Structures are given as C-alpha cells and as structure tokens.
mmCIF file of C-alpha atoms in Angstrom:
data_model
loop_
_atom_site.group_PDB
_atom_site.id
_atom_site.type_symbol
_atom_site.label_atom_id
_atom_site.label_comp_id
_atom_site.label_asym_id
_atom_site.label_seq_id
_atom_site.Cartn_x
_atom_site.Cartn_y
_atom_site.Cartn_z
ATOM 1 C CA UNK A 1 126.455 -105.780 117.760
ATOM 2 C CA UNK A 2 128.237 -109.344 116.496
ATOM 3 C CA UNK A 3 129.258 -110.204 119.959
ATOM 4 C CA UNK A 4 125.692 -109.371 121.129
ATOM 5 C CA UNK A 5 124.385 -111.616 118.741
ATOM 6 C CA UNK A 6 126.456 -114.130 119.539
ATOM 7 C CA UNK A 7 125.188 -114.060 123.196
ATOM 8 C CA UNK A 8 121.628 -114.127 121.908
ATOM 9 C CA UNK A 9 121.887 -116.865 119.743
ATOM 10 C CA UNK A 10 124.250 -119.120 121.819
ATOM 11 C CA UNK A 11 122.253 -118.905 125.175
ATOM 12 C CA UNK A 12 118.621 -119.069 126.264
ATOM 13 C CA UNK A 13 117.503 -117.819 122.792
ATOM 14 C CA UNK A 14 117.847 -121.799 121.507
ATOM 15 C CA UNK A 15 115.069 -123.016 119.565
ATOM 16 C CA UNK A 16 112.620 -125.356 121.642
ATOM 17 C CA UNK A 17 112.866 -128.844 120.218
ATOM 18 C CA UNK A 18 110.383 -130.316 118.254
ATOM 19 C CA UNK A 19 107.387 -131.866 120.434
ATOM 20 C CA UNK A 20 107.198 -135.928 120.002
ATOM 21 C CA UNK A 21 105.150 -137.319 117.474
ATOM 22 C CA UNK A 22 106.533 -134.697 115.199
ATOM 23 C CA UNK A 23 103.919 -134.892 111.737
ATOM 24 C CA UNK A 24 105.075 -136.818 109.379
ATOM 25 C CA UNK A 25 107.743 -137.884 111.875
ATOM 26 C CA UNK A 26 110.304 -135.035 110.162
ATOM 27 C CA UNK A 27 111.547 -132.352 112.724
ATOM 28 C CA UNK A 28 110.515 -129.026 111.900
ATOM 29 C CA UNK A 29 112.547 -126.111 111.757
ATOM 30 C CA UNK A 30 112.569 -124.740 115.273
ATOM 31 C CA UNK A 31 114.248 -128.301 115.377
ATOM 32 C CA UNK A 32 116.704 -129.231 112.604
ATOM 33 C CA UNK A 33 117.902 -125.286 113.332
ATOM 34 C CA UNK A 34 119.471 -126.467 116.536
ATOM 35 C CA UNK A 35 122.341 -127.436 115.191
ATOM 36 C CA UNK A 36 122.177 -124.740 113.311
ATOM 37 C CA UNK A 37 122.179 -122.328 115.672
ATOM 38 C CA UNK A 38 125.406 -123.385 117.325
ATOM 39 C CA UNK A 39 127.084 -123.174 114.048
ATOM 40 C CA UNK A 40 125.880 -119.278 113.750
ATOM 41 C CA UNK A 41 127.045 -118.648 117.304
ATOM 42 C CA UNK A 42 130.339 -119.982 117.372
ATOM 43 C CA UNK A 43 131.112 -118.213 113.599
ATOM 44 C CA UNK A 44 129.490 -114.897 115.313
ATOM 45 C CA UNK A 45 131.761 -115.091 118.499
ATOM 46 C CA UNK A 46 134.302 -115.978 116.522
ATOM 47 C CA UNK A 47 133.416 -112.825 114.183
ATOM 48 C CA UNK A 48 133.355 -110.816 117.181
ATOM 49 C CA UNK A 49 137.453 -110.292 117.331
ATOM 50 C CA UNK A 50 137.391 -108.973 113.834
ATOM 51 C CA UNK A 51 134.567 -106.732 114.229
ATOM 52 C CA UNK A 52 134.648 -104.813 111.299
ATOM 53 C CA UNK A 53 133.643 -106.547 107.835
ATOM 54 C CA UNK A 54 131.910 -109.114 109.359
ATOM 55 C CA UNK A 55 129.727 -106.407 112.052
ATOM 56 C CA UNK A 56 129.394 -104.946 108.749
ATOM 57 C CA UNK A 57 127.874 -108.095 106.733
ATOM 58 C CA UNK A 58 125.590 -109.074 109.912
ATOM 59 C CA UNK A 59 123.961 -105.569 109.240
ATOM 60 C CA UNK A 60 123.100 -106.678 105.832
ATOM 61 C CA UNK A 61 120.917 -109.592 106.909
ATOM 62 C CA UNK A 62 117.275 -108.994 105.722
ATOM 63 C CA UNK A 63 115.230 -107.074 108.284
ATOM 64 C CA UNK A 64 111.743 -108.724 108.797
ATOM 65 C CA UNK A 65 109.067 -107.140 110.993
ATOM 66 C CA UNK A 66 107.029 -109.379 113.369
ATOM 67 C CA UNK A 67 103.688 -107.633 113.859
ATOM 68 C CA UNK A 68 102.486 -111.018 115.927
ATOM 69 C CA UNK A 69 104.517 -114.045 117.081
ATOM 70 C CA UNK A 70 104.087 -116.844 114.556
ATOM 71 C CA UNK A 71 103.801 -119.490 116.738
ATOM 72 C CA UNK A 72 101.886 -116.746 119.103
ATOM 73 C CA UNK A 73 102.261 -118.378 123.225
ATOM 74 C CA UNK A 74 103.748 -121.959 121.922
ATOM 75 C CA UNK A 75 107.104 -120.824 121.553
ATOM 76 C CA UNK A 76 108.680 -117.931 123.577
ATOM 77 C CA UNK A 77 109.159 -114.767 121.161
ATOM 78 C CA UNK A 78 113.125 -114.676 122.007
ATOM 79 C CA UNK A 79 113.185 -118.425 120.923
ATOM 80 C CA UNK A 80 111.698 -117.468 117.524
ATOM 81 C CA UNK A 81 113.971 -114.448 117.422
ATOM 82 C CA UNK A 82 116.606 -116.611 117.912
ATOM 83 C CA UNK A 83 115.922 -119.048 115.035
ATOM 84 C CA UNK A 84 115.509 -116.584 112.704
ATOM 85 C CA UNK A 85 118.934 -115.201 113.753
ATOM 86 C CA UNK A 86 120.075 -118.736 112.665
ATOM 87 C CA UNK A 87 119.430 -118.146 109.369
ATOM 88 C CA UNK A 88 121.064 -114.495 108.985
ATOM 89 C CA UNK A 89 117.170 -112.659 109.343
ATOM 90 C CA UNK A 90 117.202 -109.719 111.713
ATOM 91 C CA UNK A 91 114.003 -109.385 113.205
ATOM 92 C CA UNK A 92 111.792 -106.152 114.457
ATOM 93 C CA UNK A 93 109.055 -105.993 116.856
ATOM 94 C CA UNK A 94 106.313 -103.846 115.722
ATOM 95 C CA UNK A 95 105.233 -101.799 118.574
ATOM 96 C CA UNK A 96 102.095 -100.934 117.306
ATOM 97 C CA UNK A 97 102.444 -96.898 117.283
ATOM 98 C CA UNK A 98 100.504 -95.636 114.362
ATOM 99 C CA UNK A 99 103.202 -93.766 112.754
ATOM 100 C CA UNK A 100 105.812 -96.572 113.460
ATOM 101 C CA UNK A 101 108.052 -97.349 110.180
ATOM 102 C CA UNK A 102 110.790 -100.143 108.995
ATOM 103 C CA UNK A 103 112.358 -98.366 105.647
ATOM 104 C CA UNK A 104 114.372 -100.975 105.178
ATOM 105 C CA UNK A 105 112.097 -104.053 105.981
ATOM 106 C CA UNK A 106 111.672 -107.047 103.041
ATOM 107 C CA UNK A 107 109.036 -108.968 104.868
ATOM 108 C CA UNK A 108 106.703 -108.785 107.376
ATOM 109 C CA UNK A 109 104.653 -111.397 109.609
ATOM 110 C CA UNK A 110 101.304 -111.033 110.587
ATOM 111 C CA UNK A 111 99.109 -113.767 112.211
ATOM 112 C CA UNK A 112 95.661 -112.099 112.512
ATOM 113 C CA UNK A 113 96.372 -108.021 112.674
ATOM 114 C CA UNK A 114 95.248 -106.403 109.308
ATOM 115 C CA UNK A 115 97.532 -105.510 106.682
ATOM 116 C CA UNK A 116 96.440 -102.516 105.071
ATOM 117 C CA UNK A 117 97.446 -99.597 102.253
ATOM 118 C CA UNK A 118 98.193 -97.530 104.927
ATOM 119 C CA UNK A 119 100.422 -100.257 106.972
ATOM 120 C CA UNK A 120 102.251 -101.210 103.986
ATOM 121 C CA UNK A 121 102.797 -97.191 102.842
ATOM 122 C CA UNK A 122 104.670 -97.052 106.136
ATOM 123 C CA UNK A 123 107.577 -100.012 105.118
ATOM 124 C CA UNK A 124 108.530 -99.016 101.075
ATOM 125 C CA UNK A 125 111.039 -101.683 101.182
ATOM 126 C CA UNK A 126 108.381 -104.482 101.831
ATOM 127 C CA UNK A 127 108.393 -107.461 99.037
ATOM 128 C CA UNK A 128 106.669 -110.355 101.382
ATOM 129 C CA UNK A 129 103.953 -110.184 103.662
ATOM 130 C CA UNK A 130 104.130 -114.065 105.409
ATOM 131 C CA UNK A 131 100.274 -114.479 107.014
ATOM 132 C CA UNK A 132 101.558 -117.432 109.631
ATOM 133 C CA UNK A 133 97.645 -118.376 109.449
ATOM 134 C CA UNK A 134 95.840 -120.636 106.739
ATOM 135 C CA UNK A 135 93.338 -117.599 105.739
ATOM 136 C CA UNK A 136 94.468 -114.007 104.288
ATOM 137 C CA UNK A 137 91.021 -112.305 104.374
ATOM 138 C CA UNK A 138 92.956 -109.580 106.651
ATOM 139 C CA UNK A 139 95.324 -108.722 104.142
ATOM 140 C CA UNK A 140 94.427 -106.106 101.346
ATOM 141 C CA UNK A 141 95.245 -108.142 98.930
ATOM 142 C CA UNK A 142 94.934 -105.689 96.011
ATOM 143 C CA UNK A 143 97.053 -103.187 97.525
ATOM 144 C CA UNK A 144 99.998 -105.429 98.199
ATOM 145 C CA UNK A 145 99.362 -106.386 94.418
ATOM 146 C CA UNK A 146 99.787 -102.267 93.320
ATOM 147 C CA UNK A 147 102.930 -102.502 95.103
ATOM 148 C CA UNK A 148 104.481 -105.327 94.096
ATOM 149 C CA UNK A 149 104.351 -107.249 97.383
ATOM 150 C CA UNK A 150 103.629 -110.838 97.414
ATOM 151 C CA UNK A 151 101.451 -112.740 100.127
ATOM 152 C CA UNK A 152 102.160 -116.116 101.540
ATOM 153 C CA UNK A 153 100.180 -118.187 104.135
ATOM 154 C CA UNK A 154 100.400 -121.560 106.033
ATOM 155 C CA UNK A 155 97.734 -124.076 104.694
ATOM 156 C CA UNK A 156 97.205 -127.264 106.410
ATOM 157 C CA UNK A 157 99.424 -126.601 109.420
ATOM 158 C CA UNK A 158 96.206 -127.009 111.742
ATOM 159 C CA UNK A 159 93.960 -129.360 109.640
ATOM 160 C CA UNK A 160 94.051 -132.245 112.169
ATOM 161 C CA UNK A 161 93.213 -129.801 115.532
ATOM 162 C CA UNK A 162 90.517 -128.011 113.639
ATOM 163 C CA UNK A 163 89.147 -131.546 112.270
ATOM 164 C CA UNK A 164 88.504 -132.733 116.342
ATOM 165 C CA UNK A 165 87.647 -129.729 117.720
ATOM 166 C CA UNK A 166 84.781 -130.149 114.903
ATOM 167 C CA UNK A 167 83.744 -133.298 116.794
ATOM 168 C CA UNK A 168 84.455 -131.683 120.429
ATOM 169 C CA UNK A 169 81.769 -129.903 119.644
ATOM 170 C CA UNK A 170 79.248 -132.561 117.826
ATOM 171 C CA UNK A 171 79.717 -134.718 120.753
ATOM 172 C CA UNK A 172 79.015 -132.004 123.353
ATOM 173 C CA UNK A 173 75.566 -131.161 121.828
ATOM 174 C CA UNK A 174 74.898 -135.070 120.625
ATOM 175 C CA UNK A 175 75.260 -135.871 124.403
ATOM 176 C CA UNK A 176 74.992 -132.140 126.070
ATOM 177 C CA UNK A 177 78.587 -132.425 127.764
ATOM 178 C CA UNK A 178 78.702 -128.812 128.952
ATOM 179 C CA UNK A 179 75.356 -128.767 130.801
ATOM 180 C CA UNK A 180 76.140 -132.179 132.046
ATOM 181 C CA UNK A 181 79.267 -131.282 133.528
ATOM 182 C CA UNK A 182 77.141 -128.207 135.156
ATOM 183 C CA UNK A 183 74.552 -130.885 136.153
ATOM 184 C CA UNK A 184 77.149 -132.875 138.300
ATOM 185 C CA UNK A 185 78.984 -129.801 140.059
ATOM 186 C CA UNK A 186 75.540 -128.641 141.300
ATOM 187 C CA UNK A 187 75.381 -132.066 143.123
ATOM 188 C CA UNK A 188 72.370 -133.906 140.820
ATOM 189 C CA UNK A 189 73.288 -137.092 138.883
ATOM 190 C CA UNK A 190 70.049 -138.323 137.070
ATOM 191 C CA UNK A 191 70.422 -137.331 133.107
ATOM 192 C CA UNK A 192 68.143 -137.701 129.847
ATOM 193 C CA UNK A 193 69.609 -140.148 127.064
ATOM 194 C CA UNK A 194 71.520 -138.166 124.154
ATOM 195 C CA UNK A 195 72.487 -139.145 120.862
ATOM 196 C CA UNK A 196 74.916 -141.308 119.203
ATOM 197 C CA UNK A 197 77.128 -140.156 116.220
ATOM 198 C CA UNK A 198 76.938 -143.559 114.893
ATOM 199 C CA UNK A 199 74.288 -143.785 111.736
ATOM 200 C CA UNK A 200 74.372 -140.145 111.199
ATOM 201 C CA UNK A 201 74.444 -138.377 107.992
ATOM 202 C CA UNK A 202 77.815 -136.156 108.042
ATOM 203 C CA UNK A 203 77.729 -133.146 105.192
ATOM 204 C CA UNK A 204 80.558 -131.289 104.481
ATOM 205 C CA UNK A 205 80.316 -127.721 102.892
ATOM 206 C CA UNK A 206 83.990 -127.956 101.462
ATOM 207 C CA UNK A 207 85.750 -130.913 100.605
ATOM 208 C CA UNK A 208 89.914 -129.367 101.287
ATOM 209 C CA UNK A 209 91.999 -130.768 103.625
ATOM 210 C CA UNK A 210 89.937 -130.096 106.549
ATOM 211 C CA UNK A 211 86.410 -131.356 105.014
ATOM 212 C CA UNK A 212 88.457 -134.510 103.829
ATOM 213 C CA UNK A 213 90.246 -134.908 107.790
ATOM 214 C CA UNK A 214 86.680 -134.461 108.910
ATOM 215 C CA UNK A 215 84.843 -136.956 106.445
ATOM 216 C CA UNK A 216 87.918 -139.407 107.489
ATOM 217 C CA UNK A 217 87.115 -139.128 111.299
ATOM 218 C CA UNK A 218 83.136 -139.413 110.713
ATOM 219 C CA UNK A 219 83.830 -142.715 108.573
ATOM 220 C CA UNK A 220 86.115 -144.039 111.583
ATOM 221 C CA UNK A 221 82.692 -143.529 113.858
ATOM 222 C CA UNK A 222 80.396 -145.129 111.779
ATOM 223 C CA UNK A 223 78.523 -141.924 110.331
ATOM 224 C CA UNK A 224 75.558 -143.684 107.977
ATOM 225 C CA UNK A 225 76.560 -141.510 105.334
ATOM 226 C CA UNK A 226 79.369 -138.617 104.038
ATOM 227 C CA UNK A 227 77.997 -136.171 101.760
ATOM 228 C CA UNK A 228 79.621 -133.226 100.227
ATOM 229 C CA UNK A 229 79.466 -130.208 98.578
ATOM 230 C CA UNK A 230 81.828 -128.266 96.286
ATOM 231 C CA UNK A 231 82.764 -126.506 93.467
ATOM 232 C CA UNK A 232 85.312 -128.938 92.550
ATOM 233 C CA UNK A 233 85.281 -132.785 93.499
ATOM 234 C CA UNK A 234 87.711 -134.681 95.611
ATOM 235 C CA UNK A 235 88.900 -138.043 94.232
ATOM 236 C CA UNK A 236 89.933 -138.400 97.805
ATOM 237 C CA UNK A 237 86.516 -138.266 99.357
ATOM 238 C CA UNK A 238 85.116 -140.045 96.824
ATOM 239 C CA UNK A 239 87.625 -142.640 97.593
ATOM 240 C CA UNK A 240 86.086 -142.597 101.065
ATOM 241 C CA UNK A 241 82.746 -143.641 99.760
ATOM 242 C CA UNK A 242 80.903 -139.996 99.879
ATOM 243 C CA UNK A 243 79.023 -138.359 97.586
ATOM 244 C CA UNK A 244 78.443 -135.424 95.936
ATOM 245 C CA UNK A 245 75.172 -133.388 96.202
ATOM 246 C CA UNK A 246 73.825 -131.076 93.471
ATOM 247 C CA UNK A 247 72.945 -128.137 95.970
ATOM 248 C CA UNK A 248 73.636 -126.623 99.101
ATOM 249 C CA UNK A 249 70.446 -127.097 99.935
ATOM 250 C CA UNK A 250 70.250 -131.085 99.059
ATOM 251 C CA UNK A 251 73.160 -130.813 101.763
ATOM 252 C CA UNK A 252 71.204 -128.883 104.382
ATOM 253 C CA UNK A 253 67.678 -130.877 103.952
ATOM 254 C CA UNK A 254 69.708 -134.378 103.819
ATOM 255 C CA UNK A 255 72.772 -134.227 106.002
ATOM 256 C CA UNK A 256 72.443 -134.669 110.283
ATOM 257 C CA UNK A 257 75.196 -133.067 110.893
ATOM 258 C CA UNK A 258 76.618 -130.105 108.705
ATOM 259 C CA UNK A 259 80.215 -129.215 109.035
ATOM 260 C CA UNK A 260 81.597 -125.599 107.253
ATOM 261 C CA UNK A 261 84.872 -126.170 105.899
ATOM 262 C CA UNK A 262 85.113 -123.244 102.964
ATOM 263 C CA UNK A 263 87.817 -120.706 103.228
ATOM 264 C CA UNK A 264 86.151 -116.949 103.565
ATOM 265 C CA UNK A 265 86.016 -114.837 100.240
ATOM 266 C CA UNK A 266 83.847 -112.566 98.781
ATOM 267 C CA UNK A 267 82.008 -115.826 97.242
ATOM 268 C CA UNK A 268 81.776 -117.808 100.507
ATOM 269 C CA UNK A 269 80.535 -114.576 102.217
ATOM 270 C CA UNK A 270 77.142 -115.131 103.405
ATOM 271 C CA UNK A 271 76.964 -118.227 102.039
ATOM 272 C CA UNK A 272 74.853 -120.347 104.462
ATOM 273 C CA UNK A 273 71.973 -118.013 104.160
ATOM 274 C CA UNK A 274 68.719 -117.646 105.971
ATOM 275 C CA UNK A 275 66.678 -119.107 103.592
ATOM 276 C CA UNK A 276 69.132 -122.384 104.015
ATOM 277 C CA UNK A 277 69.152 -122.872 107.642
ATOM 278 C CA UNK A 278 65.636 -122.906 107.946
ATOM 279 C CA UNK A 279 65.683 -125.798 105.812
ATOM 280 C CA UNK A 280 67.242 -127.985 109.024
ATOM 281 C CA UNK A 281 65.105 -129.694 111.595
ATOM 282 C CA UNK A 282 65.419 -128.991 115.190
ATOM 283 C CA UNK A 283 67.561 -132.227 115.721
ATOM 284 C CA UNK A 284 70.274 -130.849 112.579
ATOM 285 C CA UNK A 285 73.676 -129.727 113.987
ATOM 286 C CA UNK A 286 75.962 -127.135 112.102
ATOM 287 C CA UNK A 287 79.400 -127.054 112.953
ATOM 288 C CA UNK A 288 81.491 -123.898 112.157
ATOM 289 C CA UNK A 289 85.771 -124.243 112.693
ATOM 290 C CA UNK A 290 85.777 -121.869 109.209
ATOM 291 C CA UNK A 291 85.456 -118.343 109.596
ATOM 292 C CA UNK A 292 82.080 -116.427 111.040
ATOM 293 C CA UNK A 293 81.421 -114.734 108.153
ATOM 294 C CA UNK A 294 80.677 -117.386 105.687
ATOM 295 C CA UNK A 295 77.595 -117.750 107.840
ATOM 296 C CA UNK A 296 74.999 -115.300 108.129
ATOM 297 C CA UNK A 297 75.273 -114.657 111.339
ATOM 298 C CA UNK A 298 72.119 -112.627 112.441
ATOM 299 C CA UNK A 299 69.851 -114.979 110.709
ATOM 300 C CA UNK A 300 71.390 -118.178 112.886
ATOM 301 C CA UNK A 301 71.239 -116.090 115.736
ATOM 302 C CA UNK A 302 67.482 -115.337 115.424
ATOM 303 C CA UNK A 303 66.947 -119.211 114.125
ATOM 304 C CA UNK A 304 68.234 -120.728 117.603
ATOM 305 C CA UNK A 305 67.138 -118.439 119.759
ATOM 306 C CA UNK A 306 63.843 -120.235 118.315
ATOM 307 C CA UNK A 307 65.184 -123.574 118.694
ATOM 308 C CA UNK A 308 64.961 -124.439 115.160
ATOM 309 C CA UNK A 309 68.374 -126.232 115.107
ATOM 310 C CA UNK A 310 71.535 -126.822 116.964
ATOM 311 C CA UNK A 311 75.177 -125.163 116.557
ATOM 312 C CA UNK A 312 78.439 -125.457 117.628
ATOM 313 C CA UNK A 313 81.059 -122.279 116.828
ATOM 314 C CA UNK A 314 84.694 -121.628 117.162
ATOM 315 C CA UNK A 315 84.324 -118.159 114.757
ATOM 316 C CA UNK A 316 82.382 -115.367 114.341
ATOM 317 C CA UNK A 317 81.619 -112.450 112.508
ATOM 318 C CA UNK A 318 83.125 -110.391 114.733
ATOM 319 C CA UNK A 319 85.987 -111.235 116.862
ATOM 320 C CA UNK A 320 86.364 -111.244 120.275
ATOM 321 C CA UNK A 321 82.558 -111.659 120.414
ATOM 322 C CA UNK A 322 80.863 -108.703 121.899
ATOM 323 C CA UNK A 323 79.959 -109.096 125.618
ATOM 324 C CA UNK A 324 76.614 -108.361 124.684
ATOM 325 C CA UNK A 325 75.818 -110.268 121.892
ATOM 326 C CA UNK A 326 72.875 -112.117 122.083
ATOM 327 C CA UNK A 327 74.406 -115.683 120.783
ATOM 328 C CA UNK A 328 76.288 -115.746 124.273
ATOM 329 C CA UNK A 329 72.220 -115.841 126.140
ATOM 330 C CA UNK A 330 71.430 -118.671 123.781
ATOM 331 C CA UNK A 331 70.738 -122.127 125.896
ATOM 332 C CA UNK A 332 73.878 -124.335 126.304
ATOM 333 C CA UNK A 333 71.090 -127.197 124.767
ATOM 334 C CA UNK A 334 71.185 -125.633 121.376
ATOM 335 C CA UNK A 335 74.932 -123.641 121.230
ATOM 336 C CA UNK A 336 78.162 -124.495 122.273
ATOM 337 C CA UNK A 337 80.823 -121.619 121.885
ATOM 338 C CA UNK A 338 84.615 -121.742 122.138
ATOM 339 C CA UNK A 339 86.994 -118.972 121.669
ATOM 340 C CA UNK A 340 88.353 -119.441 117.993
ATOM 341 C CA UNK A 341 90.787 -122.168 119.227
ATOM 342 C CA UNK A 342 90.605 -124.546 116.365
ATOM 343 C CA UNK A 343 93.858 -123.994 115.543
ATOM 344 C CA UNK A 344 95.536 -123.275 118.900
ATOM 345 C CA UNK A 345 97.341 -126.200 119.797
ATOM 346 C CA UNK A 346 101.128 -126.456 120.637
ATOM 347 C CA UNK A 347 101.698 -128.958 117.615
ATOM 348 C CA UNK A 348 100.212 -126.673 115.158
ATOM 349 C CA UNK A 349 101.335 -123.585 116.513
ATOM 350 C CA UNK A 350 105.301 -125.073 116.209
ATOM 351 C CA UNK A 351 104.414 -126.159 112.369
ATOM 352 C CA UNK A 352 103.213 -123.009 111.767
ATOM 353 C CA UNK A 353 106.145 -120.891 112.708
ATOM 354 C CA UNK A 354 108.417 -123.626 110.939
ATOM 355 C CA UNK A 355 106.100 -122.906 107.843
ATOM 356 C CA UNK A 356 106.221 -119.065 107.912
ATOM 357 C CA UNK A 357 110.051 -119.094 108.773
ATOM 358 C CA UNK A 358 110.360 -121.327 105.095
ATOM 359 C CA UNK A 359 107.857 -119.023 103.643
ATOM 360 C CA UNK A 360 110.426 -116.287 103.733
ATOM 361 C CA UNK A 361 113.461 -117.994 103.176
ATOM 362 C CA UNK A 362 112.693 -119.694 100.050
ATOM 363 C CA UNK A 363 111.248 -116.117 98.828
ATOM 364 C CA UNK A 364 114.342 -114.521 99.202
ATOM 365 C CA UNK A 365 115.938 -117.821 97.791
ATOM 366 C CA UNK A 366 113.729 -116.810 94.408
ATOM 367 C CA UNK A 367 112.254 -120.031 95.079
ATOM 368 C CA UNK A 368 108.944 -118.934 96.823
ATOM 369 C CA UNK A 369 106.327 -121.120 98.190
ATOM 370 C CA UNK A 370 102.448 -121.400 99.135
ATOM 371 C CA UNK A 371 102.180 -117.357 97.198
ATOM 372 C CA UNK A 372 98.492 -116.651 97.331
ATOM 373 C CA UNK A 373 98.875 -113.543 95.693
#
C-alpha cells in the first residue's frame, strides 16, 4: 500500500499549479502543496523498504469521504486525491449505493448532494461535514448537531464571479444581447436602442460580500444611486456612498435594478413575495445569483409571463429546472436564464477546494475554521 502511494503521489497525481493572478496574489493550496507533495513521496518510497510500521502509520491517516469533487471539473479528481495524500488524508469515493458505509470516516465533503440523518447514520465515525460551497441549506443541520458533527463551508470563494455574472445578465436585458445575437445569425442587422446602466438606481437585497462586490461594480459604471437593504448595516457600503432603506418595499418601488444577494434560510424563504414584485414597473430588472427559493417563484413566473417586469436568473427553486417549466417559454425580452453558473469558474473552483482542504485540516488541528454549525 506505501509503495502504491508513493506512485500516486509522485506521478501524474501532482497538484495543478495555481492559475495566474492568484487572489490576493498568495498561492493556494493545490499550489504551495507542490512542494509538498514531493516531500511525502520521496519519505513514502523511502518508507516502502521498511514496510511494516510505517504501512502501518499510513493506515492511520484520517479517512475522508468525497461525495462530490470540491473543485468539481476544475481540477482532475486524482489531482485532488493526490493533494490530500500530501497532507496524510486518505480519501474515499462515495459511490452513491444507498446502503454504502465508511465506519471509520472523520469527515466528509459534499458540494451540493444532501446530507441527511439517514446519510450520516451510515458513517458513526463522522465529526466534520466540509460543504465546499458558500450555502449549507442541503445539510440537516440539526441532525449533524444530535450527533455531534460539526459543519463547515467556503464563504467568499466565488464573490467576484457571482458579482459579474450579476451584470452579464443586467447588460443582456438593458441592451437584449441574447436576442441580438439571434437577430444577427438569422442574417438581419437593423436593431431598436436599449438602455444604459449609467444613471440607474442599483438596490441590493443583502449588503455581504457579494451585495458589497456588486454595489462596488455599479459605482465603477456610474449607477445614479446604491441603495440597500438589511438587517444589519455595512460601514463598507456606506463608505461607498449608499444608503439604507427602511423596507423592502422602499427598495422594490425605488431601485431600477434589484439585485438578491441574501443567503437562503427559513427567514429569507419566500422573501421577495408577490405582493412585492408587483410593486416594480415594467422597465425594473431583478437579478437573482442567490438561491431560487428566496424568491417566490410561481408568483414571478405568472408576473412576467405578463410582462410586468424584467429578470435575469442563475437559481431556482428547483434544480436542474424542469424541461417543462413554464419560465423556460417566457420571451428572451423579459428573462434571461443561465444554468446556476455563478460560481463556476476555474479561479473559484481552485479557491474553493484550497478552502475545503483547510477546512478539515485545521479541524483536526483543534483549530477549526468558518464552523457554521
């Protein structure tokens, strides 16, 4: 077993370098383990010629069980295997049979599969669950709490890509990119005038990191005004020059442009309502990177299908979309869809398997880190 790890982690199991323009220009883990890496593959190999108390102590390492790749199609699975390797964590592919079981398993990894009673029943020895995404509504969180088990995410590992793909979608209904683009393969050229962003009132619903990133970007492109609303206030976007409004719906009858940036709970559930969208004028855009479910999804579907505003969606209620839903017959002119991809690019996808990778170690350091419950 040593010399087969030593194979593993001294050949094409090497971490993939950290991409250029690195955040914060600090390599991440999958980079700074390089070196690393060697290290743990030239003590394995030389472990391998005295097989016995050291074959022994690599079958100590903590077992962790990958239910999803953390940095899902950015980095190769084997590469992430091999990194954890690096730092003495065996690692487990679930399988997904529904009576598989890891006795001996400390943590487990989940990006977006549901951790349940049942699940967790099924691996005694579990004292982490690391979500390698910034929301946990997937986890049962009381039931890791009757067992002891603590819960870690990632938060802010995707803050910037979900901040533009915000404005991806603002500009595509301010200007109608997608039916443009349709206009010009079918041969035609003449187009109506759009919109500018410029002079527009921008309201954020949620003033974290990614309500801040956004208020930042709409301040760069001139937006007239930045209002917010939140239970708590940000000196930060104050510091911008926005404001604060009393209500959701000062936000809804006042802002242009509405952008949700509120993590899902049972409070945020629901929470643009029906009654609130149909205070927004047929020219209002609302903007949802968040999660589906914090809107009320039947009542915006029923709202544009009349044409009473615009939208522009990453997430939905329920995910994959159904192929008959009727949101995907709604005119291009009034919805633009994408595929909950917010988060999916290679940068944040990297920082997010650094993230969950220090999640576990500094939990079984006794040292833990970004614990949500």
């Amino acid at each position: 077993r040593v010399a087969r790890l030593a194979a593993h982690l001294a050949g094409a199991l090497a971490p993939a370098p950290a991409p250029a323009g690195q955040r914060h220009g600090r390599p991440g883990l999958a980079a700074w383990c390089t070196a690393g890496t060697a290290a743990a593959a030239a003590s394995t190999a030389g472990a391998a010629a005295r097989e016995g108390e050291d074959a022994a102590a690599g079958a100590d390492w903590p077992i962790v069980v990958m239910l999803e790749s953390p940095a899902e199609d950015a980095v190769p699975p084997d590469a992430v295997e091999g990194t954890f390797l690096a730092h003495e964590l065996q690692v487990c592919w679930a399988t997904g049979a529904a009576d598989e079981t890891h006795a001996t398993a400390v943590a487990m990894v989940t990006v977006k599969k549901k951790i349940t009673a049942n699940l967790l029943d099924r691996h005694p020895a579990l004292k982490l669950v690391a979500v390698a995404f910034t929301g946990y509504d997937h986890v049962d969180l009381e039931a890791c709490r009757q067992r002891g088990i603590a819960v870690a995410n990632v938060p802010d590992y995707s803050t910037d890509g979900t901040a533009e793909l915000c404005f991806g979608l603002i500009f595509s209904l301010l200007r109608h990119i997608p039916l443009a683009h349709q206009h010009v393969r079918a041969g035609k050229w003449t187009w109506p005038p759009g919109s500018e962003l410029a002079g527009k009132a921008l309201g954020m619903i949620g003033t974290g990191h990614i309500g801040l990133r956004v208020a930042e970007i709409g301040k760069a492109f001139k937006c007239f005004k930045l209002l917010g609303y939140d239970i708590e206030r940000n000196a930060k976007f104050l510091q911008l020059g926005g404001e604060y409004v009393l209500s959701l719906a000062s936000l809804f009858l006042h802002a242009d442009i509405l952008i949700v940036g509120v993590a899902l709970t049972e409070e945020t559930r629901g929470l643009v309502s029906h009654k609130l969208m149909k205070l927004l004028r047929p020219d209002s855009i609302i903007i949802n990177c968040a999660r589906g479910a914090i809107i009320d999804q039947d009542a915006m579907t029923k709202l544009l299908q009349e044409g009473r505003f615009r939208a522009g969606l990453d997430v939905y209620e329920v995910e994959p979309l159904p192929a008959d839903h009727p949101l995907r017959t709604i005119p291009e002119s009034h919805l633009v869809t994408v595929p909950h991809l917010a988060y999916k690019c290679q940068e944040s996808l990297r920082r997010r398997s650094d993230e969950t990778l220090a999640n576990i170690l500094a939990f079984l350091s006794e040292s833990p880190q970004n614990i949500v419950s």
